[in-house]
C-alpha cells in the first residue's frame, strides 16, 4: 500500500514538474516573442543608409521581435533584394543584432518615365527613385526600350550602351564620382565631374584614359573647362593633353609628369 502511495506521489510530482517546465517555456517564449530588437547595427553599407537597410530586412514591426527574427534567420530562406547581394544577422543579445551587408553596387542610372533607374555592372536595374544618388552618374545620349526593375536595360544601341556601362564601372573602381556620362551614336564618350568635362573619344583604351584623368585630378582642382583625352595612344604615354579653360578659353597642355607633381 505504502509503495503504491509513494508511486502516486512520484507521478504527481513528475506531472507538477512537467507543468512548471511547460509554463516556464510558454512564458519564456511569449517574452522572447514580444522582446523587440532595440539595437540594430548595420555594417558594410556604402550606398544605402543604415535606416534603409533596417527597413528592408525588418519591413514589419513583427519582424523586429527577437524570437521571430531568430527563427526566420535560422529556418526560413532569407529575403531577396535586387540591391543587396547577401546579408547575415548576428544576434548579440535578445535586444541587439548586427547586420552585415554585401551590397549590389550601383554604377550608373538613366532617367526614364520621371524616375531615375539605377543599374549594376551587369546593366541590371536594381533601384527606382525620384531622386539622384550622389556619386552615381546618369548615362545620357541614348534612348531605351521599356525598363523594368530586376531586368537588364535594353538600349536602342546596345553596343554603345555597353561601352558606357564599362566606363561607369571603371570610374567607380577608380573612386571617381562622375556626375554624368554622355555617349553619342558615333561611339564618342565623355564624362563630367563637377565643372570638368572629360572627352574620351571612342571606346578604345578607356581604362588608360580614365587613369590619365585620375592622375590629373589634383592639378585640375576646382578649375572649369574641358579636358581632351581623345587623342590618347598607348605607345606614347607621356604625351601632352589639352585642357581648355572655360573662362579664358585658353589651351593648356598637361603632361602626365606635370599632373603628378
XYZ file of C-alpha atoms in Angstrom:
261
model
C 0.000 0.000 0.000
C 2.759 2.406 1.026
C 4.665 1.552 -2.122
C 1.582 2.349 -4.207
C 1.126 5.694 -2.416
C 4.763 6.605 -2.963
C 4.361 5.829 -6.654
C 1.268 8.050 -6.909
C 3.105 10.895 -5.171
C 6.082 10.450 -7.509
C 3.807 10.580 -10.577
C 2.073 13.645 -9.171
C 5.392 15.398 -8.527
C 6.514 14.497 -12.058
C 3.352 15.974 -13.526
C 3.738 19.138 -11.484
C 7.387 19.430 -12.524
C 6.432 18.932 -16.187
C 3.651 21.518 -15.841
C 6.133 24.002 -14.357
C 8.515 23.397 -17.269
C 5.709 23.871 -19.812
C 4.528 27.069 -18.112
C 8.108 28.375 -17.945
C 8.700 27.505 -21.606
C 5.462 29.148 -22.742
C 6.129 32.212 -20.598
C 9.708 32.441 -21.868
C 8.520 32.025 -25.450
C 5.944 34.807 -25.037
C 8.575 37.087 -23.506
C 11.070 36.362 -26.288
C 8.373 36.683 -28.957
C 7.497 40.152 -27.700
C 11.057 41.296 -26.986
C 11.976 43.999 -29.525
C 15.400 44.273 -31.122
C 16.112 47.756 -29.850
C 19.742 47.866 -31.001
C 20.301 47.189 -34.708
C 23.703 47.960 -36.186
C 24.450 47.816 -39.919
C 27.914 47.041 -41.314
C 29.109 47.161 -44.925
C 26.504 49.533 -46.374
C 28.040 52.224 -48.591
C 25.338 53.400 -50.970
C 22.381 52.986 -48.618
C 21.738 54.418 -45.187
C 21.524 52.297 -42.065
C 17.825 53.131 -41.782
C 17.134 51.968 -45.358
C 18.788 48.604 -44.683
C 16.761 48.188 -41.476
C 13.532 48.930 -43.345
C 14.355 46.348 -45.997
C 15.194 43.477 -43.648
C 12.702 44.333 -40.893
C 9.888 45.752 -43.005
C 7.144 44.902 -40.462
C 7.076 45.566 -36.694
C 6.665 41.818 -36.005
C 9.898 41.085 -37.891
C 11.811 43.223 -35.416
C 10.950 40.934 -32.462
C 13.824 38.744 -31.273
C 12.291 35.247 -31.471
C 10.578 35.845 -34.806
C 13.769 37.286 -36.303
C 15.918 34.470 -34.900
C 13.603 31.691 -36.145
C 13.261 33.309 -39.558
C 17.029 33.682 -39.871
C 17.718 30.056 -38.875
C 14.917 28.168 -40.621
C 13.432 30.300 -43.412
C 15.047 31.356 -46.675
C 16.384 34.902 -46.473
C 14.636 37.731 -48.266
C 15.930 38.602 -51.719
C 16.624 42.192 -52.765
C 17.902 43.409 -56.163
C 20.178 45.909 -54.450
C 21.683 43.545 -51.835
C 23.752 40.518 -52.855
C 23.681 38.961 -49.378
C 23.305 39.758 -45.698
C 23.959 37.997 -42.403
C 22.415 38.529 -38.965
C 24.495 38.131 -35.820
C 22.431 38.193 -32.617
C 24.436 39.683 -29.763
C 21.671 39.589 -27.121
C 17.878 39.289 -27.195
C 17.836 43.064 -27.692
C 20.761 43.511 -30.085
C 21.617 42.313 -33.602
C 24.342 43.201 -36.120
C 23.540 43.163 -39.857
C 26.457 42.506 -42.215
C 25.550 43.613 -45.733
C 27.128 42.958 -49.118
C 25.632 45.472 -51.498
C 24.985 45.162 -55.199
C 26.878 48.259 -56.386
C 25.053 50.839 -58.458
C 27.415 52.035 -61.199
C 25.033 54.364 -63.025
C 21.468 55.401 -63.708
C 19.186 56.517 -66.533
C 16.253 58.906 -66.492
C 13.070 57.130 -67.556
C 9.379 57.874 -67.005
C 10.029 60.608 -64.459
C 12.277 58.418 -62.295
C 15.954 57.592 -62.000
C 16.574 53.900 -62.619
C 19.845 52.634 -61.140
C 21.740 49.705 -62.623
C 24.654 47.475 -61.584
C 27.753 46.495 -63.580
C 25.685 43.901 -65.489
C 23.106 46.541 -66.565
C 20.502 45.059 -64.213
C 18.036 47.617 -62.833
C 18.234 47.353 -59.043
C 16.561 50.547 -57.850
C 13.966 53.107 -58.933
C 13.886 56.539 -57.295
C 12.620 60.039 -57.911
C 15.858 61.493 -56.519
C 19.514 61.190 -57.505
C 22.121 59.307 -55.504
C 25.232 61.424 -55.101
C 28.260 59.938 -56.840
C 26.277 57.753 -59.269
C 26.493 59.123 -62.852
C 23.483 59.469 -65.125
C 24.032 57.998 -68.606
C 22.757 60.306 -71.337
C 22.611 60.306 -75.117
C 20.676 57.108 -75.841
C 17.055 56.003 -75.969
C 15.772 52.902 -74.172
C 13.081 50.290 -74.576
C 10.690 49.619 -71.682
C 12.736 49.407 -68.483
C 11.637 47.027 -65.732
C 13.010 46.713 -62.199
C 15.012 43.487 -61.853
C 15.686 43.214 -65.595
C 18.550 44.359 -67.810
C 18.438 47.668 -69.653
C 17.841 47.414 -73.383
C 19.119 50.465 -75.261
C 18.417 51.231 -78.888
C 22.168 50.836 -79.432
C 23.220 48.149 -77.012
C 26.881 48.112 -78.119
C 27.298 51.817 -77.309
C 25.472 51.409 -74.006
C 27.853 48.568 -73.081
C 30.762 50.966 -73.609
C 29.089 53.497 -71.306
C 28.465 50.731 -68.786
C 32.139 49.715 -68.896
C 33.164 53.348 -68.395
C 30.819 53.700 -65.402
C 32.333 50.601 -63.799
C 35.911 51.824 -64.396
C 35.109 55.217 -62.870
C 33.635 53.673 -59.742
C 36.514 51.238 -59.346
C 38.869 54.235 -59.517
C 36.870 56.136 -56.916
C 35.934 58.848 -59.426
C 32.425 60.108 -58.668
C 31.224 61.418 -62.006
C 28.005 63.392 -62.315
C 27.182 62.199 -65.810
C 28.348 60.087 -68.738
C 27.451 61.049 -72.285
C 27.650 58.648 -75.220
C 26.822 59.514 -78.807
C 25.651 57.270 -81.623
C 29.041 57.596 -83.307
C 30.611 55.977 -80.200
C 32.081 59.143 -78.676
C 32.235 59.111 -74.871
C 32.696 61.784 -72.235
C 32.055 62.197 -68.535
C 31.586 65.157 -66.250
C 32.984 65.636 -62.739
C 31.961 68.910 -61.145
C 32.926 71.659 -63.611
C 35.283 69.453 -65.639
C 34.188 67.734 -68.844
C 36.475 64.883 -69.904
C 36.272 63.959 -73.589
C 37.458 60.391 -74.207
C 36.786 59.950 -77.900
C 35.912 56.389 -78.894
C 35.822 53.380 -76.568
C 39.442 52.337 -77.119
C 41.856 52.498 -74.141
C 39.056 53.501 -71.746
C 40.852 52.323 -68.630
C 44.076 54.077 -69.622
C 42.256 57.333 -70.379
C 40.474 57.273 -67.033
C 43.840 56.611 -65.359
C 45.254 59.729 -67.056
C 42.388 61.823 -65.696
C 42.826 60.262 -62.249
C 46.455 61.417 -62.228
C 45.418 64.951 -63.211
C 42.593 65.432 -60.690
C 44.679 67.256 -58.109
C 46.228 69.565 -60.725
C 42.850 70.430 -62.231
C 41.407 71.179 -58.799
C 38.369 73.485 -58.935
C 39.032 74.735 -62.452
C 36.276 74.794 -65.039
C 36.706 73.587 -68.587
C 37.199 70.617 -70.896
C 39.992 68.041 -70.800
C 40.621 66.325 -74.139
C 41.894 62.750 -73.815
C 40.516 61.641 -77.176
C 43.993 61.554 -78.763
C 45.382 59.039 -76.246
C 47.703 56.420 -77.701
C 49.232 53.679 -75.560
C 52.522 53.896 -77.483
C 53.100 57.430 -76.179
C 52.041 57.556 -72.506
C 53.979 60.804 -71.834
C 52.153 62.828 -74.480
C 50.504 66.136 -73.644
C 46.764 66.585 -73.354
C 44.774 69.731 -73.997
C 42.769 71.371 -71.246
C 40.604 74.264 -72.448
C 39.639 76.664 -69.671
C 36.051 77.709 -69.974
C 36.558 81.256 -68.757
C 39.729 82.316 -70.540
C 39.246 79.897 -73.452
C 42.984 79.312 -73.381
C 44.511 75.969 -74.210
C 46.991 74.418 -71.860
C 48.991 71.285 -72.345
C 49.151 68.986 -69.342
C 51.588 66.107 -69.394
C 51.265 63.087 -67.122
C 54.541 64.075 -65.431
C 53.226 67.571 -64.637
C 49.951 66.165 -63.342
C 51.526 64.009 -60.656
C 53.931 66.651 -59.321
